[in-house]
Short mmCIF file of C-alpha atoms in Angstrom, two decimals:
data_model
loop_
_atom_site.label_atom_id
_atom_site.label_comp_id
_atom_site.label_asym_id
_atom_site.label_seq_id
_atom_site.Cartn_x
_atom_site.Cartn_y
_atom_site.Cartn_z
CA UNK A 239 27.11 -3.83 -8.00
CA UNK A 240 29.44 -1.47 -9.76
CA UNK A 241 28.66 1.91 -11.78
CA UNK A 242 27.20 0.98 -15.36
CA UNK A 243 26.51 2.70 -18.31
CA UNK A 244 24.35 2.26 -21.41
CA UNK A 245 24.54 3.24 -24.87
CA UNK A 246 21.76 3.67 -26.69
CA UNK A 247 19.03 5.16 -28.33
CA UNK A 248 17.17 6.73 -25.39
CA UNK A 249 13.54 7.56 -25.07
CA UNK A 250 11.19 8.86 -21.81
CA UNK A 251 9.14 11.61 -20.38
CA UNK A 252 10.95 13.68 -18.26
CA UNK A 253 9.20 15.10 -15.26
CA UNK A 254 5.58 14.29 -14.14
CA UNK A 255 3.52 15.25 -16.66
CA UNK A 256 0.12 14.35 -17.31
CA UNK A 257 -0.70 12.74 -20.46
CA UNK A 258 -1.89 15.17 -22.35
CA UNK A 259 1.17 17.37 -21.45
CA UNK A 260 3.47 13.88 -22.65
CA UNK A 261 4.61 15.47 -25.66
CA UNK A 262 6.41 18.44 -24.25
CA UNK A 263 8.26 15.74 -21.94
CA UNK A 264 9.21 13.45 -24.37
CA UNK A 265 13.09 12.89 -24.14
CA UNK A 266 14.85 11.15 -27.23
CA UNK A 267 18.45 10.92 -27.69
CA UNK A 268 19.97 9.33 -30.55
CA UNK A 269 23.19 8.61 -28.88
CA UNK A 270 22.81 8.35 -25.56
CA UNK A 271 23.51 6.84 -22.21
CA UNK A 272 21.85 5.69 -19.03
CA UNK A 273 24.42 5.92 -16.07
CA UNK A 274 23.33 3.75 -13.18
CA UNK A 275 24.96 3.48 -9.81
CA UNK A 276 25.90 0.82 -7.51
CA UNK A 277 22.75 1.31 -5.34
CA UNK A 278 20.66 0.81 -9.06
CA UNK A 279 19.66 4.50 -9.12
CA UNK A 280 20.18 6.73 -11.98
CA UNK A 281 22.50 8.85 -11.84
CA UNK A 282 22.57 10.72 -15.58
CA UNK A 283 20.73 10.09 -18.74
CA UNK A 284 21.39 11.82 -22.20
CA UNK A 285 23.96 12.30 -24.62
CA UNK A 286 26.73 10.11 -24.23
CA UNK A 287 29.27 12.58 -25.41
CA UNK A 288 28.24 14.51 -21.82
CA UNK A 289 28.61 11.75 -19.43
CA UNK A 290 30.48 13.18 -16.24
CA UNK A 291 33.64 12.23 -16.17
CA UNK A 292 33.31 11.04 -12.40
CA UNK A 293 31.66 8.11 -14.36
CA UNK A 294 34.79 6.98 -16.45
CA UNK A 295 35.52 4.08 -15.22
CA UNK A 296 32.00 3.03 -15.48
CA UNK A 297 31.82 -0.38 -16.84
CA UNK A 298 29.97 0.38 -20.61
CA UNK A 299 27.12 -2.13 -22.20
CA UNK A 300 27.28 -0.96 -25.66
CA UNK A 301 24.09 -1.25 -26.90
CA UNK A 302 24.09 1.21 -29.25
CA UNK A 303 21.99 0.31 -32.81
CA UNK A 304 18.80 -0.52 -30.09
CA UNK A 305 17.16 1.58 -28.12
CA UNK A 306 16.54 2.37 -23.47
CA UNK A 307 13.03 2.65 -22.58
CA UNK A 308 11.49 2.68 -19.10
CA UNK A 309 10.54 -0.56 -18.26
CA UNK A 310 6.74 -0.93 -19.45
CA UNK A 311 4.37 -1.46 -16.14
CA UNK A 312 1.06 -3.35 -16.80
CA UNK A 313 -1.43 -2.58 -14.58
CA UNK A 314 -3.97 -5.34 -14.87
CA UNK A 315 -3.13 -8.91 -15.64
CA UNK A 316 -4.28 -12.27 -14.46
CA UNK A 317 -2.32 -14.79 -13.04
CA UNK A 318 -4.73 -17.74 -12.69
CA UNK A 319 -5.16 -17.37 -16.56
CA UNK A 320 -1.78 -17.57 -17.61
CA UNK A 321 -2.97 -20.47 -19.83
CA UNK A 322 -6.18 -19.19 -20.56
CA UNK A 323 -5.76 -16.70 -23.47
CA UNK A 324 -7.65 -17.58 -26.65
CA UNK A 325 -10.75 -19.07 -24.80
CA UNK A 326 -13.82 -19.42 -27.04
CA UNK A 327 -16.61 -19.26 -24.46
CA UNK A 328 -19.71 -18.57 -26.53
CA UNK A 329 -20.38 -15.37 -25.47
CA UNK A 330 -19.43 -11.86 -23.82
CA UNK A 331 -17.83 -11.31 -20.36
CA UNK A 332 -20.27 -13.36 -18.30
CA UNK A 333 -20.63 -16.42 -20.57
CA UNK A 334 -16.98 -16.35 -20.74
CA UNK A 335 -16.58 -16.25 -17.18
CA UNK A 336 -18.57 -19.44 -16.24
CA UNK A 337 -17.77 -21.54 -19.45
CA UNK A 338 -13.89 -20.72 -19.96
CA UNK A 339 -12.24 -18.83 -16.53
CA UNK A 340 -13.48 -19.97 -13.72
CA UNK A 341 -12.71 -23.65 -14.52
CA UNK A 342 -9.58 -22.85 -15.54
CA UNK A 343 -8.33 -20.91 -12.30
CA UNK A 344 -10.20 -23.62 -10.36
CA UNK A 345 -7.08 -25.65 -11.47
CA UNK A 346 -4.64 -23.92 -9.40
CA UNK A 347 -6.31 -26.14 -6.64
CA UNK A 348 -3.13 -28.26 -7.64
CA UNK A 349 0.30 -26.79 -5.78
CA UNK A 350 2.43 -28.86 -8.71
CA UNK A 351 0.24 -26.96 -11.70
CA UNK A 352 0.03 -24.15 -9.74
CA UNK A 353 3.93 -23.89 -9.11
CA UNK A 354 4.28 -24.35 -13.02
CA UNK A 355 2.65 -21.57 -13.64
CA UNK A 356 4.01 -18.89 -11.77
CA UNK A 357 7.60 -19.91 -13.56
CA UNK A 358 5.32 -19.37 -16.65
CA UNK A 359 3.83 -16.24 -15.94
CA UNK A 360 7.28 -14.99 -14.18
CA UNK A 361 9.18 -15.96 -17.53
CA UNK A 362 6.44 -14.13 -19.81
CA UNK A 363 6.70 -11.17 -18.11
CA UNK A 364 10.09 -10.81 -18.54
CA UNK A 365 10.15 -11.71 -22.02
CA UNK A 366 7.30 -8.82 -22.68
CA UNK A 367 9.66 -6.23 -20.46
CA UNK A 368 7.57 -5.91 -17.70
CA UNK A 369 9.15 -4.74 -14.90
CA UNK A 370 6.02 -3.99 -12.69
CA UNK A 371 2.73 -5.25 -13.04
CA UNK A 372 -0.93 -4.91 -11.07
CA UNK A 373 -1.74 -9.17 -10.69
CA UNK A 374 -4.86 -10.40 -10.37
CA UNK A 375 -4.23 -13.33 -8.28
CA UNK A 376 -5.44 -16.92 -7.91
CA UNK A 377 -7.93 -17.52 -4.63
CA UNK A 378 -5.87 -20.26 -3.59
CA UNK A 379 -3.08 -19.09 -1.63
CA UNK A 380 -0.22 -21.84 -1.96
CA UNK A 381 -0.65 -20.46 -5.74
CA UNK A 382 -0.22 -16.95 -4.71
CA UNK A 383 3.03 -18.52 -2.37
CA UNK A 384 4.23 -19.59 -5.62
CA UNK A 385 3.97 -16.43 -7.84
CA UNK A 386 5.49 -14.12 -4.63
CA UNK A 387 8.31 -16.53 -4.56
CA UNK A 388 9.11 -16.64 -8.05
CA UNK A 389 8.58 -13.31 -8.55
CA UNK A 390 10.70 -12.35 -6.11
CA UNK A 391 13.43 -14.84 -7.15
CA UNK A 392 13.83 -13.04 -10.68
CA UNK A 393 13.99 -9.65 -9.26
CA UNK A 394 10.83 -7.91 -10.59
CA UNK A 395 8.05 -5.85 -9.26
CA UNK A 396 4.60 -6.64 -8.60
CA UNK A 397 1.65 -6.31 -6.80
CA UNK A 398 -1.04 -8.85 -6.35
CA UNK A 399 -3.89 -10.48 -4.02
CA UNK A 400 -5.58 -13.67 -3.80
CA UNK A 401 -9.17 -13.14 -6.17
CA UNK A 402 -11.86 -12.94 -3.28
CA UNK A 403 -15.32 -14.16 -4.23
CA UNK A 404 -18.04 -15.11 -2.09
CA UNK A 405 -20.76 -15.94 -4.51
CA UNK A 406 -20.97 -17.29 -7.90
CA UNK A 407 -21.86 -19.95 -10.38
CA UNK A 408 -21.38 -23.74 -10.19
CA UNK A 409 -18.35 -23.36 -11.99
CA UNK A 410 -17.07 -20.71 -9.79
CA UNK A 411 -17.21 -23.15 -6.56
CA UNK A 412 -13.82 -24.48 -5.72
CA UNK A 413 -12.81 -20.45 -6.02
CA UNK A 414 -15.21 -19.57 -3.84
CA UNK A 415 -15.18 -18.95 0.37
CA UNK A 416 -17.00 -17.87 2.90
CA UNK A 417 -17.36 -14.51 4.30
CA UNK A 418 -15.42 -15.31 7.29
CA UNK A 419 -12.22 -17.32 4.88
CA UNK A 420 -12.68 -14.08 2.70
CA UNK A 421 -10.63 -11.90 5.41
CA UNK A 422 -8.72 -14.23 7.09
CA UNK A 423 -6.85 -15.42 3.85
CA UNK A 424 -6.39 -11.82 2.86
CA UNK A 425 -4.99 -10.67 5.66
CA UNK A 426 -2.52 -13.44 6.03
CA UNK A 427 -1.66 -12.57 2.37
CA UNK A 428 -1.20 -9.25 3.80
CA UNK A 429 1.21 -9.71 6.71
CA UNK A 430 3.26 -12.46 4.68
CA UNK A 431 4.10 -10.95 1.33
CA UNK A 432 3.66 -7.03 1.69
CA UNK A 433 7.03 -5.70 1.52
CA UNK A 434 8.53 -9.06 2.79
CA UNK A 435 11.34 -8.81 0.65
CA UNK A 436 12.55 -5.35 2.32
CA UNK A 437 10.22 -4.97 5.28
CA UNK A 438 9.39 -1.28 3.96
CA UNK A 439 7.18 -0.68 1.82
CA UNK A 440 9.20 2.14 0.45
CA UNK A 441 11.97 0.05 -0.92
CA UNK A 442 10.10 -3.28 -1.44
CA UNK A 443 9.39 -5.07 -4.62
CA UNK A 444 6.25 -7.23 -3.12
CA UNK A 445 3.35 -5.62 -2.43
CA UNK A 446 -0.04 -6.75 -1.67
CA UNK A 447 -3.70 -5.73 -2.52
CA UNK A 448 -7.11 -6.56 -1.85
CA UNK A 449 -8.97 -8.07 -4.85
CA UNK A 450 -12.20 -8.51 -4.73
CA UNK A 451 -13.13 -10.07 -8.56
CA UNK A 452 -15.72 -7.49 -8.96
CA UNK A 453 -19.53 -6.82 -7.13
CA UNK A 454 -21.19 -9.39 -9.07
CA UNK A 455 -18.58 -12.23 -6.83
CA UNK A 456 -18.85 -10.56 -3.85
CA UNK A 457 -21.62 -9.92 -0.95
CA UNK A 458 -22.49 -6.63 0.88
CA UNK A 459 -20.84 -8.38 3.92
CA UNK A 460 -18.08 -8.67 2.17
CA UNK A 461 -17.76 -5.03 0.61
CA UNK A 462 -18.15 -4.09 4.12
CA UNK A 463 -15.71 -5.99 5.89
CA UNK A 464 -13.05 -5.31 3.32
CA UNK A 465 -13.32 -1.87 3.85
CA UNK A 466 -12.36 -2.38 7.45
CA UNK A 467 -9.99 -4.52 6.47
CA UNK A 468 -8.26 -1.68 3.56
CA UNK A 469 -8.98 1.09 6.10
CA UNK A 470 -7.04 -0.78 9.26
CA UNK A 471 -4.12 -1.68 6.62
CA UNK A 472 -4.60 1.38 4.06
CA UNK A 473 -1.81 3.64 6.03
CA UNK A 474 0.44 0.66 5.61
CA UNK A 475 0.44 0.97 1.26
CA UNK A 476 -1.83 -1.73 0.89
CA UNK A 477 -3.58 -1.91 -2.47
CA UNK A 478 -7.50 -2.13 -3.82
CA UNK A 479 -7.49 -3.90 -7.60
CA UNK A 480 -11.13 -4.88 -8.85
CA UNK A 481 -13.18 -4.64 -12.21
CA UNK A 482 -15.67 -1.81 -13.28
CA UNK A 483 -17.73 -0.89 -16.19
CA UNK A 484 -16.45 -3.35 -18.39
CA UNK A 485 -19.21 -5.12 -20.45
CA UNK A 486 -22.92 -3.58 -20.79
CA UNK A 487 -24.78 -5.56 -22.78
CA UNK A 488 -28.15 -4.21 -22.57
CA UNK A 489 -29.97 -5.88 -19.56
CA UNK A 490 -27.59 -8.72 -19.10
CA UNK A 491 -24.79 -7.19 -19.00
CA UNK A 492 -21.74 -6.91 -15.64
CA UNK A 493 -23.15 -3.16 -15.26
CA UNK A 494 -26.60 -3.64 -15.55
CA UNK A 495 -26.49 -6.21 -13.30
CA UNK A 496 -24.49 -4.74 -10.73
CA UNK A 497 -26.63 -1.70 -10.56
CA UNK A 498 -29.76 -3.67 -10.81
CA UNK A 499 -28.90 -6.42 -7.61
CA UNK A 500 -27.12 -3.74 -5.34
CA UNK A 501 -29.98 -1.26 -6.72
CA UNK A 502 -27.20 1.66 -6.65
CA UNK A 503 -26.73 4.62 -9.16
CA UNK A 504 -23.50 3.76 -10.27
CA UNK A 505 -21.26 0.44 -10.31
CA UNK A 506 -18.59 2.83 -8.77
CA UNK A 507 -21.23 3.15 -5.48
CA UNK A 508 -20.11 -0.50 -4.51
CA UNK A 509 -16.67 0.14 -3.84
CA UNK A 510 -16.66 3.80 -2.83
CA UNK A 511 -18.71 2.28 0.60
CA UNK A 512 -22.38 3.02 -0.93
CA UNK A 513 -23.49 -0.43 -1.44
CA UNK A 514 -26.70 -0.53 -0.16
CA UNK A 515 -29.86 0.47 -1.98
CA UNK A 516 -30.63 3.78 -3.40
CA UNK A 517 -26.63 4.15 -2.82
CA UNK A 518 -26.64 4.32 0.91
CA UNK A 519 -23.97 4.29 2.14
CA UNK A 520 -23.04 0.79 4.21
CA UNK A 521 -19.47 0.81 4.98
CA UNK A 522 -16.07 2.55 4.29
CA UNK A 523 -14.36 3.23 0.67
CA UNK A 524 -12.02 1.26 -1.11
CA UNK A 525 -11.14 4.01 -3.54
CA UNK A 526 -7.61 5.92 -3.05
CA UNK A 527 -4.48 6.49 -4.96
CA UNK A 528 -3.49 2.99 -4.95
CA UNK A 529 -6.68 1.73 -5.96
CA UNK A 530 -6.43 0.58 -10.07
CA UNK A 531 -9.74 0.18 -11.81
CA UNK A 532 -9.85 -2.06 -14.79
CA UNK A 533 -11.72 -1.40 -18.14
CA UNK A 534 -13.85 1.38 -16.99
CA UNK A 535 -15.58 1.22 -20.11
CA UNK A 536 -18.80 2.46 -19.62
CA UNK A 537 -18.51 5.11 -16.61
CA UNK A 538 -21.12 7.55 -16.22
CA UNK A 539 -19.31 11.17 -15.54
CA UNK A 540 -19.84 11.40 -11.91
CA UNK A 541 -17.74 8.64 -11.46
CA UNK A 542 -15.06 9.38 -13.65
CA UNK A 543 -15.22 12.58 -11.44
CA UNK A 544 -15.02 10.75 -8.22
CA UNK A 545 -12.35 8.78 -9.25
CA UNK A 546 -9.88 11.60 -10.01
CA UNK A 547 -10.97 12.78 -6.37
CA UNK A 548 -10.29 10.16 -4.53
CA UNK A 549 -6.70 9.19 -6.97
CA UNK A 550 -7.88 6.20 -7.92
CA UNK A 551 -6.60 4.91 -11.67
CA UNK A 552 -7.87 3.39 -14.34
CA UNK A 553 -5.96 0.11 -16.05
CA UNK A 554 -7.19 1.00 -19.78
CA UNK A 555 -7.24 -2.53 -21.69
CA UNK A 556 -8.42 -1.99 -25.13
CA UNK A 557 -7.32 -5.58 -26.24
CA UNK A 558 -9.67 -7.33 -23.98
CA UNK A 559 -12.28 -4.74 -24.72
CA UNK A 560 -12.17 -6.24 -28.68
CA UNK A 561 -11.91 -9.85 -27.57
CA UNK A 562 -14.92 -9.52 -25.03
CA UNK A 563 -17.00 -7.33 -27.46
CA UNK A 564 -16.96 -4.66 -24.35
CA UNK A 565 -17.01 -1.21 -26.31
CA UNK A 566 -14.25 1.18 -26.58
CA UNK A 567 -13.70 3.34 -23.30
CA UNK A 568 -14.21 7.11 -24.43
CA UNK A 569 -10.89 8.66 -24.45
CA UNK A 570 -11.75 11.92 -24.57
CA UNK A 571 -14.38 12.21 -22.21
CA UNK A 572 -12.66 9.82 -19.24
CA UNK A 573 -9.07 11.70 -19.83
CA UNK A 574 -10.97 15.17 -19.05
CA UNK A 575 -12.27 14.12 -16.06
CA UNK A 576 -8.63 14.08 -14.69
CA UNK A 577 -7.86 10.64 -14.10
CA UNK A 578 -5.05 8.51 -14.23
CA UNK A 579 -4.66 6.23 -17.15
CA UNK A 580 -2.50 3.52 -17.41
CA UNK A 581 -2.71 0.10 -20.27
CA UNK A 582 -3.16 -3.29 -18.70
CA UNK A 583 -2.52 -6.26 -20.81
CA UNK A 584 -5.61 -8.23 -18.83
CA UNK A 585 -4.26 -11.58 -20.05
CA UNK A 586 -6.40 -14.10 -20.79
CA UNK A 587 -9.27 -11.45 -21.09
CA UNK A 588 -6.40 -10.08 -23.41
CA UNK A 589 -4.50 -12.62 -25.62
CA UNK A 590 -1.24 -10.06 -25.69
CA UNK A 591 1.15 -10.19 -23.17
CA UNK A 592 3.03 -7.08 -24.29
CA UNK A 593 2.37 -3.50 -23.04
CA UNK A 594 2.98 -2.12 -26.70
CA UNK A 595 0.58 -4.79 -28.10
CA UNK A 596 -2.09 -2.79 -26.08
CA UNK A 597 -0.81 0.40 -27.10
CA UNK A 598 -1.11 -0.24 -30.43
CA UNK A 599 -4.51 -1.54 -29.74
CA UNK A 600 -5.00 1.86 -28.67
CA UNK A 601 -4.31 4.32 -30.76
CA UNK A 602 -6.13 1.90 -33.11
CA UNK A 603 -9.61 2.32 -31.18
CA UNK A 604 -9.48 5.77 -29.68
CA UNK A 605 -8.61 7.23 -33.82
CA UNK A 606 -11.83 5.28 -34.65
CA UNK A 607 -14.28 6.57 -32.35
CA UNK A 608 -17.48 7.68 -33.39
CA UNK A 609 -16.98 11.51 -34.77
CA UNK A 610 -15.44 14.29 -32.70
CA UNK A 611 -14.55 11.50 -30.18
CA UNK A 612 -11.90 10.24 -32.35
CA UNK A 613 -8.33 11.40 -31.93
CA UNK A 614 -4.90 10.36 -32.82
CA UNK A 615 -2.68 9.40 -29.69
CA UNK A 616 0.61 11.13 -30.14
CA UNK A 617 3.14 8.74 -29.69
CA UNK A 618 4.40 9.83 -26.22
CA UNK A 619 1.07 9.84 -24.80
CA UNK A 620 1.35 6.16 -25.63
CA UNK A 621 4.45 5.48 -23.91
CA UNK A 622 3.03 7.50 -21.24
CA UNK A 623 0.29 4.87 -20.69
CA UNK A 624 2.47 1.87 -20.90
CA UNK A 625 5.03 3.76 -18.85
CA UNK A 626 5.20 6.44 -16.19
CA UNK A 627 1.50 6.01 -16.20
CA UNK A 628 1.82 3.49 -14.83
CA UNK A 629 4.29 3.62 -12.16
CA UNK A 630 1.93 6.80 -11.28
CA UNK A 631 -1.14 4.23 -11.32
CA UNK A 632 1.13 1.84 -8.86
CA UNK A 633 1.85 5.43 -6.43
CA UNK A 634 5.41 4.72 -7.16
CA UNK A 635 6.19 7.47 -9.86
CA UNK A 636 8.98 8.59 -7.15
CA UNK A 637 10.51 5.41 -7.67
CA UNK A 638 10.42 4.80 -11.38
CA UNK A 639 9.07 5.20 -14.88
CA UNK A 640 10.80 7.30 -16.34
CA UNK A 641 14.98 8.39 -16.61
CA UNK A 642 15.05 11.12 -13.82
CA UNK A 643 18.08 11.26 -11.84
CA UNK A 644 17.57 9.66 -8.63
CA UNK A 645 14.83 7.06 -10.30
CA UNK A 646 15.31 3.32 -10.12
CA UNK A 647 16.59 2.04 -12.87
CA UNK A 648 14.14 -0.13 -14.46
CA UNK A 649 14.62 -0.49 -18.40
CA UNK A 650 14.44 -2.29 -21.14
CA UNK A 651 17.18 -2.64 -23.78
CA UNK A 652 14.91 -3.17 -27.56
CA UNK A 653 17.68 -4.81 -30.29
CA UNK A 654 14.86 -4.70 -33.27
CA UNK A 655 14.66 -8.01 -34.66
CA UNK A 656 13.23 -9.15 -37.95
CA UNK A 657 10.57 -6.91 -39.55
CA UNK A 658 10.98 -4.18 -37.05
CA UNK A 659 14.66 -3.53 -37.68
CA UNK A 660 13.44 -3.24 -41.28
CA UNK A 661 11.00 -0.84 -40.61
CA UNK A 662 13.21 1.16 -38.22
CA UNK A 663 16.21 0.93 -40.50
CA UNK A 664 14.25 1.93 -44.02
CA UNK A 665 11.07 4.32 -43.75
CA UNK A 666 11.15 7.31 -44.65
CA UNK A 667 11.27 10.30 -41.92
CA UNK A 668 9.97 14.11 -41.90
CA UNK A 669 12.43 16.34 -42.96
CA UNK A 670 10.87 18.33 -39.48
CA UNK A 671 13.15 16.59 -36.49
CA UNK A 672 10.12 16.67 -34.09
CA UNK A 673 8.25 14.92 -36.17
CA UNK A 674 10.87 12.32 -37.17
CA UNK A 675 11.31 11.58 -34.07
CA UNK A 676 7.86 11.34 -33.53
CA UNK A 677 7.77 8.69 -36.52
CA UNK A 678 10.24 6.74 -34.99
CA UNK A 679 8.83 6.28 -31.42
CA UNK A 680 5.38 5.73 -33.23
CA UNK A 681 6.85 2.73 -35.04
CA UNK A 682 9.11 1.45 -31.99
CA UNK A 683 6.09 1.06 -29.97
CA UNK A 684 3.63 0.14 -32.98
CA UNK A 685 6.13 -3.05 -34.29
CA UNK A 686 7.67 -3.95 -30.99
CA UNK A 687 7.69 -7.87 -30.47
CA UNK A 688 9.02 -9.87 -27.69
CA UNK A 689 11.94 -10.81 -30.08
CA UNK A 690 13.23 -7.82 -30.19
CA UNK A 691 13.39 -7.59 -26.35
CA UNK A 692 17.02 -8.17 -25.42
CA UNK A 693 17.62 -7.07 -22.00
CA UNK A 694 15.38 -6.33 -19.06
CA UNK A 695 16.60 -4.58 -15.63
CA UNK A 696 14.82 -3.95 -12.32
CA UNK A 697 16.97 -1.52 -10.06
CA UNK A 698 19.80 -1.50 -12.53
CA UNK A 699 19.83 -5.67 -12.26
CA UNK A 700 19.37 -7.61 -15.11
CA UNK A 701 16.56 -9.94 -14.69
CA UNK A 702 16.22 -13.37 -16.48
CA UNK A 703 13.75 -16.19 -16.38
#
């Protein structure tokens, strides 16, 4: 690789801010450039009229008229529903589960559909510009062999296990194992595809986690033996990715019934090694700072508490929250607690594929809460959720998310298309330059479509499908 530069309309958060501090550390330069080295670091971003000269013989992609952003990370999607969105199954979460999803995953029992649609999923991502994503994976692993290897053949990040579930429904059955198959496929996931591309899991692409599907799929046995499994391979950057507090219908709902069968005090109890009842405790934790919670809809405060404790994030989906009927998780309460929060798309739960679909989605919800709940996302606390958010979520804000020198240069390159250039191109702005700017991130992220997606790099390498 040789030294490249950028032009464009640049826009990140500098530094490691939280998101409430996004604002002061959003970056936007108008005409600007992204210098990336031969080893696909950054090595300057901002105006282009200051690029070093030591970079003059960089070879230039003029992209100027569209605009650099990080490359958005999406930290809770599902593979074995790649052609699941849109399912009508009747009902909430539950209903949906047995009548729509588990039949459909149970079809990756075929290596030929199940080769299909990792291309699929591979070639989505990219189209949506994400460069790293949390992936709920398929239980059969000669389908997660197929999503590893395609992923890793177009150059992008992920992270994903095989979905472990030892109990369930009829139509659960051909995704189900026994306690025994539980931990023997996962740790042979483990030691084939974690870091396999590099062999450290500093520089790798691949990473692996442990997935159980959520408490309701899963045993005591097997809560406790996957803690000894997470504890003897934790030190080695292993993941934990698993559901909590998402739906709550009254009595029937996942969170009722978790707490009801494990008879704990909190969902959270189940994974933090408290399984048994009255919350005893029954085996080791699964929570740490590269454990990624999804929904969290309905958390109680102590474990909103325990989760920023322990480092654990959150993967906020607010589209699958509408398409479920699972509430709207309470901005301002769960970002005071000090957690990480990062957007997941949760495709097919989600029927949006792009990061700023959910961000949208959003700022939509969290402005609509009941009250003094309500508030208006500023813009760069939206890109900070669809963004370094989430590289923090993944424990690899060192590595990317943002335009730091020294990062890895994973970016998108937005050429509005259609409507959006329209919009860009033609509304009015604030006479007030913070705002304006403001305004025009706001709309960016708020009419972003995959057409207007014209570039996508991992490491300073352009990725394709």
């Amino acid at each position: 690789m040789t030294t490249d530069v950028h032009y464009g309309h640049i826009f990140h958060l500098k530094g490691s801010p939280t998101v409430t501090e996004a604002a002061a550390a959003l970056v936007s330069v108008p005409d600007g450039a992204l210098v990336v080295g031969s080893d696909g670091r950054v090595l300057f971003a901002g105006e282009r009229a200051a690029v070093p000269a030591e970079y003059a013989s960089a070879t230039v992609h003029d992209q100027r008229g569209g605009y650099l952003l990080p490359g958005f990370v999406d930290t809770h999607i599902h593979f074995p529903q790649t052609y699941a969105g849109d399912s009508y199954g009747g009902g909430q979460l539950l209903e949906w589960l047995t009548n729509c999803i588990f039949p459909s995953e149970s079809s990756y029992a075929e290596p030929e559909f199940a080769q299909e649609a990792a291309v699929e999923f591979t070639r989505r991502r990219i189209a949506a510009g994400t460069t790293a994503a949390m992936v709920f994976g398929s239980a059969f692993p000669h389908a997660q062999d197929a999503l590893f290897s395609q992923t890793q053949k177009a150059g992008l990040r992920i992270v994903s296990g095989r979905g472990i579930q030892t109990r369930g429904p009829a139509s659960a059955e051909p995704l189900i194992t026994s306690e025994e198959d539980a931990i023997r496929l996962t740790r042979e996931e483990i030691e084939k595809w974690h870091a396999a591309d590099t062999g450290d899991v500093n520089t790798a692409l691949l990473h692996v986690a442990i997935v159980p599907r959520f408490s309701l799929a899963v045993t005591t046995e097997t809560l406790r033996n996957l803690g000894e499994l997470y504890d003897e391979f934790r030190d080695r950057g292993v993941y934990v990715h698993t559901h909590l507090n998402e739906n709550n219908r009254p009595g029937t709902g996942e969170v009722d019934s978790t707490k009801r069968e494990y008879q704990v005090d909190t969902y959270l109890d189940t994974y933090d090694g408290k399984f048994l009842p009255g919350s005893q405790v029954g085996g080791k934790s699964l929570l740490g700072p590269r454990t990624i919670l999804a929904h969290c809809v309905h958390c109680q405060d102590a474990e909103l508490a325990r989760m920023a404790e322990t480092g654990a994030s959150i993967a906020h989906c607010p589209v699958s929250q509408l398409f479920l009927g699972s509430g709207t998780m309470p901005w301002k309460r769960t970002i005071a607690s000090g957690v990480n929060v990062a957007a997941g798309t949760d495709f097919g739960g989600g029927d949006e594929w792009l990061v700023p679909r959910v961000l949208g989605d959003a700022f939509k919800q969290h402005i609509s809460e009941d009250g003094a709940a309500g508030v208006s996302l500023h813009p760069a606390e939206l890109l900070f959720l669809g963004t370094l958010g989430g590289a923090r979520a993944l424990d690899m804000e060192d590595r990317f998310g943002n335009f730091d020198e020294g990062k890895e240069a994973d970016f998108v390159v937005v050429q509005p298309a259609g409507a959006l250039k329209g919009l860009l191109r033609n509304a009015v702005r604030a006479g007030d330059a913070g705002l304006a700017r403001d305004q025009t991130l706001f709309a960016l992220l708020m009419g972003l479509r995959e057409s207007s997606i014209a570039e996508v790099y991992v490491r300073g390498r352009r990725v394709v499908a």
